[in-house]
Amino acid sequence: MCPRIIKGGSFKDQRGEIIFNNSFDALGIKRLYIIQNNPSAPERGWQGHKIEQRWFTCIQGTFEVVLKKVLDWEANGVFGKEERYELSIETMDVLHVPPGYVSKLIAKTAGAKILAMSDYLIEEIEDEFRFSLDI
């Protein structure tokens, strides 16, 4: 399974604006949280999961999400090529990150916030792997 963007959209008229994602099925989501990077450290990463999958959508500003497939977890991480995705509140696209990837989140605008969703509860499984920013 590969990462994929689930497209959102927006609609404006005289009453205001609606930003939506009518294609995202949240049935498997068990928890969610909001991430806002420190302005002095706009990059957060690398973190990933062998089993857990994640979904990301920007709820304020713009984020760049950088992914790498982990080719060998045991060798302290052997990684595939980078894949970059830009998420903005303007479209409410959702990025699905399947198991087997690590991610780095880069705030591209001041005050940017990203909603992260997971298919496992906290401490339901032991499946969190962290690597330094310079991998």
mmCIF file of C-alpha atoms in Angstrom:
data_model
loop_
_atom_site.group_PDB
_atom_site.id
_atom_site.type_symbol
_atom_site.label_atom_id
_atom_site.label_comp_id
_atom_site.label_asym_id
_atom_site.label_seq_id
_atom_site.Cartn_x
_atom_site.Cartn_y
_atom_site.Cartn_z
ATOM 1 C CA MET A 1 0.000 0.000 0.000
ATOM 2 C CA CYS A 2 1.280 3.469 -0.905
ATOM 3 C CA PRO A 3 0.540 6.882 0.614
ATOM 4 C CA ARG A 4 -2.287 8.713 -1.108
ATOM 5 C CA ILE A 5 -4.074 12.039 -1.052
ATOM 6 C CA ILE A 6 -7.821 12.017 -0.461
ATOM 7 C CA LYS A 7 -8.959 15.233 -2.140
ATOM 8 C CA GLY A 8 -11.065 17.813 -0.338
ATOM 9 C CA GLY A 9 -12.441 21.072 -1.606
ATOM 10 C CA SER A 10 -14.219 24.293 -0.792
ATOM 11 C CA PHE A 11 -17.337 26.180 -1.747
ATOM 12 C CA LYS A 12 -18.019 29.927 -1.447
ATOM 13 C CA ASP A 13 -21.179 31.933 -1.862
ATOM 14 C CA GLN A 14 -22.796 35.008 -0.322
ATOM 15 C CA ARG A 15 -23.321 33.127 2.975
ATOM 16 C CA GLY A 16 -19.633 32.299 3.475
ATOM 17 C CA GLU A 17 -17.281 29.414 2.799
ATOM 18 C CA ILE A 18 -17.329 25.679 3.472
ATOM 19 C CA ILE A 19 -14.083 23.691 3.403
ATOM 20 C CA PHE A 20 -14.798 19.957 3.199
ATOM 21 C CA ASN A 21 -13.610 16.461 2.449
ATOM 22 C CA ASN A 22 -16.556 14.342 1.334
ATOM 23 C CA SER A 23 -14.330 11.453 0.188
ATOM 24 C CA PHE A 24 -12.609 10.713 3.510
ATOM 25 C CA ASP A 25 -14.012 7.687 5.371
ATOM 26 C CA ALA A 26 -13.092 8.040 9.068
ATOM 27 C CA LEU A 27 -14.586 4.689 10.098
ATOM 28 C CA GLY A 28 -11.283 3.162 11.314
ATOM 29 C CA ILE A 29 -10.087 6.203 13.296
ATOM 30 C CA LYS A 30 -9.625 5.526 17.035
ATOM 31 C CA ARG A 31 -7.839 8.713 18.125
ATOM 32 C CA LEU A 32 -6.833 12.121 16.881
ATOM 33 C CA TYR A 33 -4.637 14.988 17.972
ATOM 34 C CA ILE A 34 -3.445 18.375 16.729
ATOM 35 C CA ILE A 35 0.225 19.201 16.172
ATOM 36 C CA GLN A 36 1.624 22.735 16.089
ATOM 37 C CA ASN A 37 5.391 22.949 15.710
ATOM 38 C CA ASN A 38 7.443 25.387 17.751
ATOM 39 C CA PRO A 39 8.184 28.462 15.566
ATOM 40 C CA SER A 40 11.890 28.104 16.369
ATOM 41 C CA ALA A 41 11.820 24.434 15.237
ATOM 42 C CA PRO A 42 9.401 24.155 12.283
ATOM 43 C CA GLU A 43 10.456 20.555 11.457
ATOM 44 C CA ARG A 44 9.218 17.599 13.518
ATOM 45 C CA GLY A 45 10.318 14.069 12.710
ATOM 46 C CA TRP A 46 11.143 11.384 11.912
ATOM 47 C CA GLN A 47 8.540 9.084 13.443
ATOM 48 C CA GLY A 48 6.845 6.027 12.033
ATOM 49 C CA HIS A 49 5.023 2.761 12.527
ATOM 50 C CA LYS A 50 5.262 -0.837 11.315
ATOM 51 C CA ILE A 51 1.588 -1.579 12.049
ATOM 52 C CA GLU A 52 -0.273 1.668 12.708
ATOM 53 C CA GLN A 53 -1.535 3.852 9.892
ATOM 54 C CA ARG A 54 -2.042 7.601 10.038
ATOM 55 C CA TRP A 55 -4.044 10.272 8.296
ATOM 56 C CA PHE A 56 -3.060 13.947 8.257
ATOM 57 C CA THR A 57 -5.060 17.041 7.328
ATOM 58 C CA CYS A 58 -4.045 20.648 7.788
ATOM 59 C CA ILE A 59 -6.510 22.678 9.873
ATOM 60 C CA GLN A 60 -4.611 25.993 9.847
ATOM 61 C CA GLY A 61 -2.025 27.319 7.404
ATOM 62 C CA THR A 62 0.151 24.947 5.390
ATOM 63 C CA PHE A 63 2.288 21.913 6.230
ATOM 64 C CA GLU A 64 4.648 19.839 4.146
ATOM 65 C CA VAL A 65 4.609 16.147 5.059
ATOM 66 C CA VAL A 66 7.707 14.213 4.010
ATOM 67 C CA LEU A 67 7.506 10.413 3.984
ATOM 68 C CA LYS A 68 10.045 7.628 3.596
ATOM 69 C CA LYS A 69 9.235 3.929 3.364
ATOM 70 C CA VAL A 70 11.263 1.933 5.877
ATOM 71 C CA LEU A 71 13.022 -0.882 4.060
ATOM 72 C CA ASP A 72 14.730 -2.374 7.142
ATOM 73 C CA TRP A 73 13.510 -1.531 10.672
ATOM 74 C CA GLU A 74 16.130 -3.684 12.369
ATOM 75 C CA ALA A 75 19.153 -1.954 10.804
ATOM 76 C CA ASN A 76 18.170 1.281 12.595
ATOM 77 C CA GLY A 77 16.298 2.259 9.505
ATOM 78 C CA VAL A 78 17.127 1.737 5.870
ATOM 79 C CA PHE A 79 14.874 4.063 3.929
ATOM 80 C CA GLY A 80 13.420 4.474 0.482
ATOM 81 C CA LYS A 81 13.236 7.757 -1.402
ATOM 82 C CA GLU A 82 11.450 10.795 0.008
ATOM 83 C CA GLU A 83 7.887 11.564 -0.976
ATOM 84 C CA ARG A 84 6.639 15.121 -0.315
ATOM 85 C CA TYR A 85 3.048 16.256 0.126
ATOM 86 C CA GLU A 86 1.741 19.746 0.808
ATOM 87 C CA LEU A 87 -1.405 20.036 2.907
ATOM 88 C CA SER A 88 -3.299 23.295 3.283
ATOM 89 C CA ILE A 89 -6.457 24.393 5.056
ATOM 90 C CA GLU A 90 -7.546 25.788 1.672
ATOM 91 C CA THR A 91 -8.520 22.326 0.355
ATOM 92 C CA MET A 92 -8.723 20.030 3.408
ATOM 93 C CA ASP A 93 -6.980 17.222 1.541
ATOM 94 C CA VAL A 94 -6.253 14.200 3.749
ATOM 95 C CA LEU A 95 -2.965 12.318 3.405
ATOM 96 C CA HIS A 96 -3.232 8.603 4.200
ATOM 97 C CA VAL A 97 0.063 7.128 5.455
ATOM 98 C CA PRO A 98 -0.027 3.316 5.474
ATOM 99 C CA PRO A 99 2.028 1.205 7.891
ATOM 100 C CA GLY A 100 5.733 0.983 7.135
ATOM 101 C CA TYR A 101 6.523 4.680 6.710
ATOM 102 C CA VAL A 102 8.236 7.399 8.747
ATOM 103 C CA SER A 103 7.136 11.013 8.515
ATOM 104 C CA LYS A 104 8.567 14.484 9.003
ATOM 105 C CA LEU A 105 6.146 17.399 9.446
ATOM 106 C CA ILE A 106 7.297 20.853 8.326
ATOM 107 C CA ALA A 107 5.224 23.921 9.185
ATOM 108 C CA LYS A 108 5.322 26.161 6.106
ATOM 109 C CA THR A 109 3.318 29.057 7.570
ATOM 110 C CA ALA A 110 3.334 30.711 10.994
ATOM 111 C CA GLY A 111 0.781 29.172 13.351
ATOM 112 C CA ALA A 112 0.157 26.163 11.089
ATOM 113 C CA LYS A 113 -1.701 23.244 12.713
ATOM 114 C CA ILE A 114 -2.138 19.704 11.446
ATOM 115 C CA LEU A 115 -4.683 17.126 12.609
ATOM 116 C CA ALA A 116 -3.233 13.618 12.965
ATOM 117 C CA MET A 117 -5.502 10.578 13.111
ATOM 118 C CA SER A 118 -4.610 6.982 14.016
ATOM 119 C CA ASP A 119 -6.251 3.577 13.815
ATOM 120 C CA TYR A 120 -4.905 2.528 17.254
ATOM 121 C CA LEU A 121 -5.439 3.935 20.728
ATOM 122 C CA ILE A 122 -2.442 5.232 22.652
ATOM 123 C CA GLU A 123 -0.548 2.303 24.240
ATOM 124 C CA GLU A 124 -2.815 -0.230 22.495
ATOM 125 C CA ILE A 125 0.281 -1.534 20.702
ATOM 126 C CA GLU A 126 4.017 -0.838 20.944
ATOM 127 C CA ASP A 127 4.682 0.491 17.470
ATOM 128 C CA GLU A 128 6.438 3.849 17.654
ATOM 129 C CA PHE A 129 9.827 4.348 16.024
ATOM 130 C CA ARG A 130 11.779 7.627 16.067
ATOM 131 C CA PHE A 131 14.809 8.650 14.074
ATOM 132 C CA SER A 132 16.929 11.819 14.031
ATOM 133 C CA LEU A 133 16.048 14.671 11.688
ATOM 134 C CA ASP A 134 19.172 14.089 9.604
ATOM 135 C CA ILE A 135 18.331 10.616 8.235
#
